Coordinates of C-alpha atoms in Angstrom, one line a residue:
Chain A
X20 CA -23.1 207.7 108.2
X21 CA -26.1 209.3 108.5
X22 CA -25.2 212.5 110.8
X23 CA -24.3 214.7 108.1
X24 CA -23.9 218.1 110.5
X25 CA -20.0 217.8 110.4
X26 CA -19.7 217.9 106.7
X27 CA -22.1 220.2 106.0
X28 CA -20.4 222.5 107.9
X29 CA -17.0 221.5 106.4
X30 CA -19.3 221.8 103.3
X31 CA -20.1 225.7 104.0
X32 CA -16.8 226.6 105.0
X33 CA -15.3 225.3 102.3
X34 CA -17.8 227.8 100.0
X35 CA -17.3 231.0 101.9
X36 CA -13.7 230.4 102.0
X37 CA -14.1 229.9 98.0
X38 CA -16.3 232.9 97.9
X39 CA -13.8 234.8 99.6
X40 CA -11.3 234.1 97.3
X41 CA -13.3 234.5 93.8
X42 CA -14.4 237.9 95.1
X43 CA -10.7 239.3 96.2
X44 CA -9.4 238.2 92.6
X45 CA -12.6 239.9 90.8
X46 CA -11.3 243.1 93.1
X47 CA -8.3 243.2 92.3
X48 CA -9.1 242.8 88.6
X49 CA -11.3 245.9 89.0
X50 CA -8.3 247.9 90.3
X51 CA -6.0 246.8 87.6
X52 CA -9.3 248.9 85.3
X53 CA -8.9 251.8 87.7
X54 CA -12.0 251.4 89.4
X55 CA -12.5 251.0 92.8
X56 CA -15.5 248.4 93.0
X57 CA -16.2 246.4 95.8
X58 CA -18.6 243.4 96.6
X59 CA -21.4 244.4 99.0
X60 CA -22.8 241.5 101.0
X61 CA -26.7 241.1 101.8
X62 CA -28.1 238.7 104.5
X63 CA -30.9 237.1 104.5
X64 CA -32.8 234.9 106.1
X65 CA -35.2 232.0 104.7
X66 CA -38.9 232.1 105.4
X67 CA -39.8 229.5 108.0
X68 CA -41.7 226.7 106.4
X69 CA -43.4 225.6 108.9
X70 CA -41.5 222.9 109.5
X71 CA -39.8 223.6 112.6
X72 CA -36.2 223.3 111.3
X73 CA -33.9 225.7 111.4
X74 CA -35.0 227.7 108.0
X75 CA -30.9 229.0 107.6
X76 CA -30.5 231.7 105.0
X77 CA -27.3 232.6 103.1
X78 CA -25.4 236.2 102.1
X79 CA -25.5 237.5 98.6
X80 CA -22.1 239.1 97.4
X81 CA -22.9 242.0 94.6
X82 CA -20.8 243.7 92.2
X83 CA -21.0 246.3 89.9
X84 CA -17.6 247.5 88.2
X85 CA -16.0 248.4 85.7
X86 CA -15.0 245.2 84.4
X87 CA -17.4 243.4 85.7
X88 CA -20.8 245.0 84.9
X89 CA -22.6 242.8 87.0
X90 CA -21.6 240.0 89.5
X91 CA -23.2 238.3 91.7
X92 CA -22.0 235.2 94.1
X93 CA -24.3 233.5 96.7
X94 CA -23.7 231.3 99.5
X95 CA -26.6 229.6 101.3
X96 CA -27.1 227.4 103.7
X97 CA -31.2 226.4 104.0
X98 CA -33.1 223.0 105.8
X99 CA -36.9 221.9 106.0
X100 CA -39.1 220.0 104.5
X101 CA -39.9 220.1 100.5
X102 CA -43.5 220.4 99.6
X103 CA -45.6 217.2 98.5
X104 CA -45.6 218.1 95.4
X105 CA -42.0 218.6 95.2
X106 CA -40.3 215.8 97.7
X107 CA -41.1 212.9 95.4
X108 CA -39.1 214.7 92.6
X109 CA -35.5 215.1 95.2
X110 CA -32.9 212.1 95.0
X111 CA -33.5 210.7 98.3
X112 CA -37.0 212.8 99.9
X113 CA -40.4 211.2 99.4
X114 CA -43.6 212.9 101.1
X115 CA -42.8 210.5 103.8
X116 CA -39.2 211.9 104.2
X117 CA -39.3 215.0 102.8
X118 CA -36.4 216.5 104.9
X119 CA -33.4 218.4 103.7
X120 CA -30.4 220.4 104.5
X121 CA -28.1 222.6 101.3
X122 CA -25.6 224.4 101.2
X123 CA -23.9 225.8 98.3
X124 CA -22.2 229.0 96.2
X125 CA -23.6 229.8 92.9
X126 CA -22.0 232.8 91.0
X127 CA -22.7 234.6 87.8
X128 CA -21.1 237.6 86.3
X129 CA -22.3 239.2 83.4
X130 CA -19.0 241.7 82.2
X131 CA -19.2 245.5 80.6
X132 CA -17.0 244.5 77.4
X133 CA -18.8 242.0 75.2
X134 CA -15.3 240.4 74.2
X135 CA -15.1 239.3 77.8
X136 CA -16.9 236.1 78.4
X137 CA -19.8 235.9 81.1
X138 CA -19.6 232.7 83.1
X139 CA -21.7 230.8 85.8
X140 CA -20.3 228.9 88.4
X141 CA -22.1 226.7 91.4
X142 CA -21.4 223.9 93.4
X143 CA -23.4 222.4 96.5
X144 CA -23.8 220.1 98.8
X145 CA -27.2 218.3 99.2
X146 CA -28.9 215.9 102.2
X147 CA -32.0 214.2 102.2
X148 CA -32.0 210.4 103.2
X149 CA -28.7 210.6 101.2
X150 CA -25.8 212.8 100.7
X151 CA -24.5 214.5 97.8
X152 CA -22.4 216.7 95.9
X153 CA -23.4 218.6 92.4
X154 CA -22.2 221.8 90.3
X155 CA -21.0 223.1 87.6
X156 CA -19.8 225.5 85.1
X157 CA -20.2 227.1 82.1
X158 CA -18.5 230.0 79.9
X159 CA -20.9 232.3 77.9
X160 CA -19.4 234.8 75.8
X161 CA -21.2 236.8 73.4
X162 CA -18.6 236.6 70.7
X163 CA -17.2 233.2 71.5
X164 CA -13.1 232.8 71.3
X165 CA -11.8 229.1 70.6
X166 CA -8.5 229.8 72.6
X167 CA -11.1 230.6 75.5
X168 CA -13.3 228.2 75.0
X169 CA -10.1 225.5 75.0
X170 CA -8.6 226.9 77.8
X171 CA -11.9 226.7 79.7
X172 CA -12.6 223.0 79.3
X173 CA -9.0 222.4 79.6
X174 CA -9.0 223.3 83.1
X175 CA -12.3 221.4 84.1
X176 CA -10.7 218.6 82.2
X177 CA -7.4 219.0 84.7
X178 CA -9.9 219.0 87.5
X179 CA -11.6 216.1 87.1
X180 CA -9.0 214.1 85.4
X181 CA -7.7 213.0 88.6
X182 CA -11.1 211.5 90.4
X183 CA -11.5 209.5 87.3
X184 CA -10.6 209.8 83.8
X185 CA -14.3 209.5 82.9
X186 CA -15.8 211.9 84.7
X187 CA -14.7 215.0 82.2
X188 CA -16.5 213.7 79.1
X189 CA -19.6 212.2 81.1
X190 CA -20.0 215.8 82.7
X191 CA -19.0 218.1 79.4
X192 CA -21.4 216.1 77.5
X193 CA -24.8 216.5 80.6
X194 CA -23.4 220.8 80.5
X195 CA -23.9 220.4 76.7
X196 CA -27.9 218.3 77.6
X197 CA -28.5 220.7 80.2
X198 CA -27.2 224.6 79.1
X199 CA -29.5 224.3 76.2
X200 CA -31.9 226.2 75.4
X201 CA -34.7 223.7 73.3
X202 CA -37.3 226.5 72.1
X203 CA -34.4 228.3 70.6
X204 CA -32.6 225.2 69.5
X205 CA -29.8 226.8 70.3
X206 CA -27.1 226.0 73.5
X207 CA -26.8 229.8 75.9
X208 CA -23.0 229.5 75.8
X209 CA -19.9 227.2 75.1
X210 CA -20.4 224.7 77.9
X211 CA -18.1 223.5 80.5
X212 CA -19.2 221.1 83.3
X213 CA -22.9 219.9 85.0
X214 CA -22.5 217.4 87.3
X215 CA -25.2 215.9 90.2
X216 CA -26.2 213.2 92.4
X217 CA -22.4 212.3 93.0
X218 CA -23.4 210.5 96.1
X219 CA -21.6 210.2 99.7
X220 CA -22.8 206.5 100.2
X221 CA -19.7 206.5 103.5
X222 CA -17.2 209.1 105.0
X223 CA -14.8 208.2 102.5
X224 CA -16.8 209.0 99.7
X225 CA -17.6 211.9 101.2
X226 CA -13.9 213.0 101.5
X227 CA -13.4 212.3 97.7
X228 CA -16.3 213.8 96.2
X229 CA -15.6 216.8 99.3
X230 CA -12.2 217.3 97.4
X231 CA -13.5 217.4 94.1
X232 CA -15.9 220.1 94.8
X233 CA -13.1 222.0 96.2
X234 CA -11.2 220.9 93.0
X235 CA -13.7 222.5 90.8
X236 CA -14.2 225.8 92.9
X237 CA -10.2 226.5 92.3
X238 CA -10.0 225.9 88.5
X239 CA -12.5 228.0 88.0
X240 CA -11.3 230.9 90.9
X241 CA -7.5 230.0 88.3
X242 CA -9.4 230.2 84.7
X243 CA -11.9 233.1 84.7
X244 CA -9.6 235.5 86.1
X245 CA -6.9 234.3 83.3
X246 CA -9.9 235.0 80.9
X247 CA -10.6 238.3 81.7
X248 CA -7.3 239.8 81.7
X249 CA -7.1 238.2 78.4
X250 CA -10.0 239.8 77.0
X251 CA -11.0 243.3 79.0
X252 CA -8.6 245.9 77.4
X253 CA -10.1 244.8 73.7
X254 CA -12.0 247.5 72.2
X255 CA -15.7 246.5 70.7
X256 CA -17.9 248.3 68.0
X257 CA -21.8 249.0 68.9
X258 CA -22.6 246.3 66.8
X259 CA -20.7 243.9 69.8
X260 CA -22.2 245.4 72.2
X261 CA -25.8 244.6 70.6
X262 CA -24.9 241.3 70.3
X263 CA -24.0 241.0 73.7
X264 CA -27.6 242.7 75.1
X265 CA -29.6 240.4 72.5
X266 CA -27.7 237.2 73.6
X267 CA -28.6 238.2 77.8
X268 CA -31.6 237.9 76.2
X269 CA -31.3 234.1 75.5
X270 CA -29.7 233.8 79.1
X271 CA -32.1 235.0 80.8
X272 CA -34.9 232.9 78.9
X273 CA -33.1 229.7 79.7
X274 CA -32.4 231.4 83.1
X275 CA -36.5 231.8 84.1
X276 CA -37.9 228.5 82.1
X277 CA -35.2 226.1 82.2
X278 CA -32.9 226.4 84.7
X279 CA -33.5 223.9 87.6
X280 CA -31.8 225.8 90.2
X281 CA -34.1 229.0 89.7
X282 CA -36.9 226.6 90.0
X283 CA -35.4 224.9 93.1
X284 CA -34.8 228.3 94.6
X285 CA -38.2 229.6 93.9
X286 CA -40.2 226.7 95.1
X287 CA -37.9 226.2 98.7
X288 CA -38.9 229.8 99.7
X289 CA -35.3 230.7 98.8
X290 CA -34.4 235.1 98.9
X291 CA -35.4 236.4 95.4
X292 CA -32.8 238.8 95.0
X293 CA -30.4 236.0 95.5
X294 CA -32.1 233.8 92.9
X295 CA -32.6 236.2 90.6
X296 CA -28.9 237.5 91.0
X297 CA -28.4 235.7 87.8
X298 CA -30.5 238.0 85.3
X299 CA -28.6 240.1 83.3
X300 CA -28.1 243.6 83.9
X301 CA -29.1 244.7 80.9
X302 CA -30.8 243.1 78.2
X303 CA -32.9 243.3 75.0
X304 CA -35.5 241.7 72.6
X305 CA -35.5 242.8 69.1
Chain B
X18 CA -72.9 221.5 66.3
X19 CA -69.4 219.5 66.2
X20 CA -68.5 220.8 63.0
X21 CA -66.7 224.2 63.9
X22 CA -64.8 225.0 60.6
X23 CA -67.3 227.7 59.7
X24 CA -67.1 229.5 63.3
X25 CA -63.5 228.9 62.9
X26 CA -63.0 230.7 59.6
X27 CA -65.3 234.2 61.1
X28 CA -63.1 234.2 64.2
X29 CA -60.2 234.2 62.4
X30 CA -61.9 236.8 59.9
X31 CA -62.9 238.7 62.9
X32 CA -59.2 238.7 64.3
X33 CA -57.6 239.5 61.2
X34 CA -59.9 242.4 60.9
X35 CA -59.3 243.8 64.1
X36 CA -55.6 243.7 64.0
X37 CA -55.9 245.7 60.8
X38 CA -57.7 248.6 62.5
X39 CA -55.4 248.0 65.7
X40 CA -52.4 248.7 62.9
X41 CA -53.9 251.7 61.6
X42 CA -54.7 253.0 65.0
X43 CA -51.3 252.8 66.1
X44 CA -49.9 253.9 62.8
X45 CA -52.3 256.9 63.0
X46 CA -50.7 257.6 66.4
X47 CA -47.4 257.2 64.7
X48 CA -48.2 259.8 62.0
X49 CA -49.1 262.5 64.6
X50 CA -45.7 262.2 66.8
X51 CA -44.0 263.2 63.4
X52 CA -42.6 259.0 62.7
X53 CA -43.1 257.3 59.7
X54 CA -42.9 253.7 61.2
X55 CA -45.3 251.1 60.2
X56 CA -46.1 247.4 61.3
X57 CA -44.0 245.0 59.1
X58 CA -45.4 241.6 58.9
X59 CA -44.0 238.2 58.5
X60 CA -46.1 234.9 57.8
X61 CA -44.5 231.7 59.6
X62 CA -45.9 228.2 59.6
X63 CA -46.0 226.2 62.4
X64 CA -44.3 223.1 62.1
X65 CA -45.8 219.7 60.6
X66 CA -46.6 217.6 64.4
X67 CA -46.7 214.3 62.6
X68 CA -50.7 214.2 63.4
X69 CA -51.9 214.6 59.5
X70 CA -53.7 217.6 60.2
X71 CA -52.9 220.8 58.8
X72 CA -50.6 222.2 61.2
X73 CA -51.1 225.9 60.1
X74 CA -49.4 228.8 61.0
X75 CA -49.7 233.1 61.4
X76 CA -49.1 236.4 60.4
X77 CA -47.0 238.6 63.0
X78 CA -46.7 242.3 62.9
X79 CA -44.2 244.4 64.5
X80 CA -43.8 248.0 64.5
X81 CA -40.8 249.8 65.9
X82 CA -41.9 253.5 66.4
X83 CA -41.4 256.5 67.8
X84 CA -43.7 256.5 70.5
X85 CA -44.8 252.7 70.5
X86 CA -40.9 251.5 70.6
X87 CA -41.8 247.8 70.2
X88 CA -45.0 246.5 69.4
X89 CA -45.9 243.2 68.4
X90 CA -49.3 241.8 67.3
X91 CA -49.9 238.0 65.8
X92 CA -52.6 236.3 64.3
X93 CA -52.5 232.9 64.2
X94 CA -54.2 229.9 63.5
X95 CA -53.3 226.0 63.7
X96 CA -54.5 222.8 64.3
X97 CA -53.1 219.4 65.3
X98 CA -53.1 217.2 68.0
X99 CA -51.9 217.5 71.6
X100 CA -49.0 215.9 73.3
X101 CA -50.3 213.4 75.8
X102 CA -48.5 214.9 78.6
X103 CA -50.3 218.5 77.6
X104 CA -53.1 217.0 76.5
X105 CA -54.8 215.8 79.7
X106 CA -54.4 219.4 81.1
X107 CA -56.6 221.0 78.1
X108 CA -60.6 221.2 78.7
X109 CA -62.4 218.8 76.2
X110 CA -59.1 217.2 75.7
X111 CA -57.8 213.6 76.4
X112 CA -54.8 211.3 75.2
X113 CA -57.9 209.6 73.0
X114 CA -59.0 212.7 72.0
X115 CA -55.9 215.3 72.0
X116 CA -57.4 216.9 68.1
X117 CA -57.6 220.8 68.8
X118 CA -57.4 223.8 66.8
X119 CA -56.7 227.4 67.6
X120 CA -57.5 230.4 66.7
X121 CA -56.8 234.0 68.1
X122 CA -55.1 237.2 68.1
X123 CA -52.6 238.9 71.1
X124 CA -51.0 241.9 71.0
X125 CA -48.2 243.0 73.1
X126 CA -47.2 246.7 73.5
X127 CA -44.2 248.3 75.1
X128 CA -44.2 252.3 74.9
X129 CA -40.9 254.2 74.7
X130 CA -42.3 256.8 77.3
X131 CA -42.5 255.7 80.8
X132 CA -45.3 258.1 81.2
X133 CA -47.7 255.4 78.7
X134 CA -48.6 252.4 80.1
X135 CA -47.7 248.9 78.3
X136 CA -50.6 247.2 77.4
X137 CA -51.7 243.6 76.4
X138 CA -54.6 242.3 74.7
X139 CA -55.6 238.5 73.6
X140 CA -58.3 237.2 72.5
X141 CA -58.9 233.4 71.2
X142 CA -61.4 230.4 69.6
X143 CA -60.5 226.9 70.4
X144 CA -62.4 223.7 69.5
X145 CA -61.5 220.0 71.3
X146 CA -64.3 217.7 72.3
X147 CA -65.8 221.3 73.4
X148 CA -65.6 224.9 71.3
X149 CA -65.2 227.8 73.9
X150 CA -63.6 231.9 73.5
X151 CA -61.2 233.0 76.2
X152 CA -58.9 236.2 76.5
X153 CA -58.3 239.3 78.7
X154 CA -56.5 242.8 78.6
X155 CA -54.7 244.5 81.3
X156 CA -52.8 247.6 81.5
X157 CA -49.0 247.8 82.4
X158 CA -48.3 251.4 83.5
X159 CA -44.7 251.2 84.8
X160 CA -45.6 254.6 86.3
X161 CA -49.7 253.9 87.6
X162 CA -52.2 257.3 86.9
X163 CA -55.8 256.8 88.3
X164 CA -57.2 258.1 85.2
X165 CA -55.8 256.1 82.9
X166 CA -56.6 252.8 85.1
X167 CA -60.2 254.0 86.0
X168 CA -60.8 254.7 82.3
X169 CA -59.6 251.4 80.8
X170 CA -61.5 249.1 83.5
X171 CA -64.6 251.4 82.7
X172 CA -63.7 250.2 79.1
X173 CA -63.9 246.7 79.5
X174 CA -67.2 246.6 82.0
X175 CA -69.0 248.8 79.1
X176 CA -68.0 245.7 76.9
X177 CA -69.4 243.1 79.6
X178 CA -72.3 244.6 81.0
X179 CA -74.8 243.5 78.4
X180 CA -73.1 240.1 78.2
X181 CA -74.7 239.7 81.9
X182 CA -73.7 242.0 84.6
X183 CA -71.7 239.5 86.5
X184 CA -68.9 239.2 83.8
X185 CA -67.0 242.2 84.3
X186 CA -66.7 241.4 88.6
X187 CA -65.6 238.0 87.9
X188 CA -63.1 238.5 84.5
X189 CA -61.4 241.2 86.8
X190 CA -61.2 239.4 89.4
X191 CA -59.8 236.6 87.3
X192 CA -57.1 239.0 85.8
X193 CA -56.3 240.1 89.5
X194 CA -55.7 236.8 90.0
X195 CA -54.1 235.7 87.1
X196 CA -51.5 238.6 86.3
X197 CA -49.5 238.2 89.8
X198 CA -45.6 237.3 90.1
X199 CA -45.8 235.0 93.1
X200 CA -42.0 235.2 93.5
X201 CA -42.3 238.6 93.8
X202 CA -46.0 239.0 95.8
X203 CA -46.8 242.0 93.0
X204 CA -49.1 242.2 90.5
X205 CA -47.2 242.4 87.0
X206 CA -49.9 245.7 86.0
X207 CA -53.3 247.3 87.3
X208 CA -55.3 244.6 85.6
X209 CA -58.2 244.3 83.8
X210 CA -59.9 241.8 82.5
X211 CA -59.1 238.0 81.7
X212 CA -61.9 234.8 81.3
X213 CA -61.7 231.4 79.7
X214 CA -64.0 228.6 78.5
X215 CA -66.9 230.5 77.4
X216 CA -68.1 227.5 76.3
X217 CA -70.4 227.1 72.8
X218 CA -72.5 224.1 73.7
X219 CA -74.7 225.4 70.6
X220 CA -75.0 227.9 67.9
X221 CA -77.0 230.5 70.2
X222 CA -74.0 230.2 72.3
X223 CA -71.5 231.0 69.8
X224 CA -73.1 233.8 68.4
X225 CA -73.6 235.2 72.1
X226 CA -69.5 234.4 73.1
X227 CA -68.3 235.5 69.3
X228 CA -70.4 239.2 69.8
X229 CA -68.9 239.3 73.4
X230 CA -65.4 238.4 72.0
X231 CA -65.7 241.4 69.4
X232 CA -66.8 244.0 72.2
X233 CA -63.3 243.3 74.1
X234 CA -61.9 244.0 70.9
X235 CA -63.9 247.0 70.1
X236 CA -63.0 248.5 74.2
X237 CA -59.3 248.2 73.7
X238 CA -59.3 249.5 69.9
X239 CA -61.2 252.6 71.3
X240 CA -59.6 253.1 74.8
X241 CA -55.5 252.4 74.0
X242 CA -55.4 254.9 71.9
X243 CA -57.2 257.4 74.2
X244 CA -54.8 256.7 77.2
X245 CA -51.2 256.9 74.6
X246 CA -52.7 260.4 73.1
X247 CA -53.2 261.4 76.9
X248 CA -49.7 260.6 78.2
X249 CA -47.1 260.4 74.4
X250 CA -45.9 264.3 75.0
X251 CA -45.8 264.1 78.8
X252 CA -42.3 264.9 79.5
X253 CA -40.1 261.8 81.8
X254 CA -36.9 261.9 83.5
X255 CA -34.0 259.1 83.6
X256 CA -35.2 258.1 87.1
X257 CA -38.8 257.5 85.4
X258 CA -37.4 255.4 82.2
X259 CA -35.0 253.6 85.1
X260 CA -38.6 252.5 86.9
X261 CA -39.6 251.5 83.5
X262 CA -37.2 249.4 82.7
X263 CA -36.5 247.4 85.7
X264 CA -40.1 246.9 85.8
X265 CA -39.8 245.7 82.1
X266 CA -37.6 243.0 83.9
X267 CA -40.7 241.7 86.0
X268 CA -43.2 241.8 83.2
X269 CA -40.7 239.4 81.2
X270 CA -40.4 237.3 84.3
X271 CA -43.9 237.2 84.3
X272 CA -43.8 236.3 81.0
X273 CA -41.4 233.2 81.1
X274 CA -42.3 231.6 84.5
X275 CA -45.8 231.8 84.8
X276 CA -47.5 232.8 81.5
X277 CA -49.6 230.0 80.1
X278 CA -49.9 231.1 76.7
X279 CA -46.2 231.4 76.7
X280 CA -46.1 227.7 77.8
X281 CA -48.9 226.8 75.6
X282 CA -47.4 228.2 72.7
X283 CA -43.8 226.7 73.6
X284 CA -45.6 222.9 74.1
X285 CA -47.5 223.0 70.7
X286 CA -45.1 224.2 68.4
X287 CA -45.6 227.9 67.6
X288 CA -43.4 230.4 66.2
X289 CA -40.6 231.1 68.9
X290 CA -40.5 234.9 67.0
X291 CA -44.1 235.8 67.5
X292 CA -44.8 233.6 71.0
X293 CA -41.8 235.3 72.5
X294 CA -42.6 238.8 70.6
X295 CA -44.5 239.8 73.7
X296 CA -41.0 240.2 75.6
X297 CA -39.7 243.9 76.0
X298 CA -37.6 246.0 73.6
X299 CA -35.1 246.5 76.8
X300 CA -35.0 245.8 80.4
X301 CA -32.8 245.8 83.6
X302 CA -31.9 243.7 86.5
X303 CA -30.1 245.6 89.0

């Protein structure tokens, strides 16, 4: 198999029909505050690279409520070539074969109330002389909450439980390697699930790996909501609050030095506002 | 000349001098805006790197004020060896030879009137195989005045011009250069002045680089001050801090993407606090 056009739009669909459905739960979680929020949706297109491919481009989904102080959710679909430089560090591109085709949705909300957890969400689907799925998860909340933080990895662990009763430790244990933050010593939230490279070798492993993407999207489009209502009607002192803007802090370090999809993005000629969507709204450094 | 432990110990002398009347300076400014706030200062030492040498460490002063709302300036000095993935990068430097030491002062300020401009200034001694001085300034107004930019580049190319007249067009055209967001085709200020290996082959060549050095100093400890008295009563409005502050968000993606004595500091084990001390008091993504 090495036409991948079919499932990549299956792919797509797949994560605008997610996106679809995040965003009409976050609304409706916004009416239930009295607010009357709504996503607004941004095109844009990719910069051609030059490499006569189709250069694709995505829409960026952004929120600001009441509940939700800040949320953002992307979908894009982008193709080309990767740069020298960059193609020999891809599974599957070398500077000989430096061809690729993404799509994926990548979400991050950053919430008014400090006893409401932010979380990050992304999953994607990748082609370069191979196929693959990655994504993950992660909850950050600025005054963390064990019942959350159970629940949370309770419902990846439901997810994945089912594809293989290995994969929940194996990817809890790379979300605790990767949402770490090594100058601070410190990990930016209470984990979840990181996952890549879960190759599509035929159509059949394409079809599994397909329905564990979808899989993931709809335990976390079941647990965050479940989360929120949990948590956004609890009252919080100044001093929460300061936590909260101190921690974005922390995020948004690991955000601009660590994190590989913010490299990824930058380096790919990907939209900055979409890349960027991530930041905090508000943060501080004391 | 190899052994540089004597030129070492008057840079540092010269550094820690010059932050002293940089404190008083600001203090003084303080003082007339009605605050009592003062620089407090905290020694750290780096952490042993397992090389033998003595890893050293700094002093790092902060003041929280009423018209300087976070400013932070450290001097520090250490010494070890290089990782050998860093320490092919470093001039004079090789995976035989990775033995360095630092010296050097930087000083970030962020001003709680939009009206002031943000400012930094660094300036540094380091010995490898080689002994050179490198450094800069450059002026952050989130809301630009011709005065105040014309003013502080006359500054700097007083300091330059009897160095030899071609310093000050090249070290501004090396901050033009250097002080860009590529992600975001801007430059992060309205410059100033930035330069690197001025090498000391010799002793006349120290004594030439460490005079030029203290003239940098001397410009920004006489022509900050000048600009903050011009603009610290100006009256703002929120749609002026609002500029402030999301700009605030590009000079801390500046910062932690591109900065490379952020990532020099972050590779060689310096103090998290006072590397990361240059970030601002508050920003905002939007």
């Amino acid at each position: 198999m090495t036409d991948w056009t079919g499932a990549q739009t299956r792919a797509r669909e797949w994560f605008e029909a997610l996106r679809d459905s995040i965003c009409a739960a976050f609304e409706a979680i916004e009416r239930e505050a009295g607010s009357d929020a709504r996503f607004e949706y941004t095109s844009w297109q990719r910069e051609d690279d030059g490499s006569g491919g189709e250069p694709g481009g995505g829409v960026r989904g952004l929120m600001k409520g009441r509940v939700f102080e800040k949320v953002g959710v992307n979908v894009s679909t982008v193709g080309g070539t990767f740069s020298p430089q960059f193609a020999a560090s891809i599974n599957g591109a070398s500077v000989e074969q430096p061809e690729f085709t993404a799509t994926g949705i990548s979400l991050v909300a950053h919430m008014a109330n400090p006893q409401v957890p932010a979380v990050h969400m992304n999953t994607r689907f990748l082609t370069t002389t191979k196929a693959w799925f990655g994504g993950g998860a992660d909850l950050n909340p600025p005054l963390p909450r064990e019942e959350d933080t159970a629940d949370f990895h309770a419902a990846f662990k439901a997810a994945c439980d089912p594809f293989g009763e290995d994969r929940y430790p194996r990817f809890k244990a790379w979300a605790d390697d990767y949402f770490y933050i090594p100058h601070r010593k410190v990990h930016r939230g209470v984990g979840g699930i990181f996952y890549d490279h879960l190759e599509c070798a035929d159509e059949a492993r394409f079809e599994a790996e397909f329905a564990f993407t979808r899989a993931v999207g709809e335990a976390f489009l079941d647990i965050f909501p479940t989360i929120v209502r949990r948590r956004m009607a609890e009252s919080f002192t100044p001093a929460d609050k300061a936590v909260q803007l101190e921690w974005r802090g922390r995020y948004a370090e690991f955000n601009l030095v660590h994190d590989r999809g913010t490299l990824f993005g930058l380096k790919t000629g990907g939209n900055i506002d979409a890349i960027l969507m991530s930041l905090p709204p508000e943060a501080t450094w004391n």
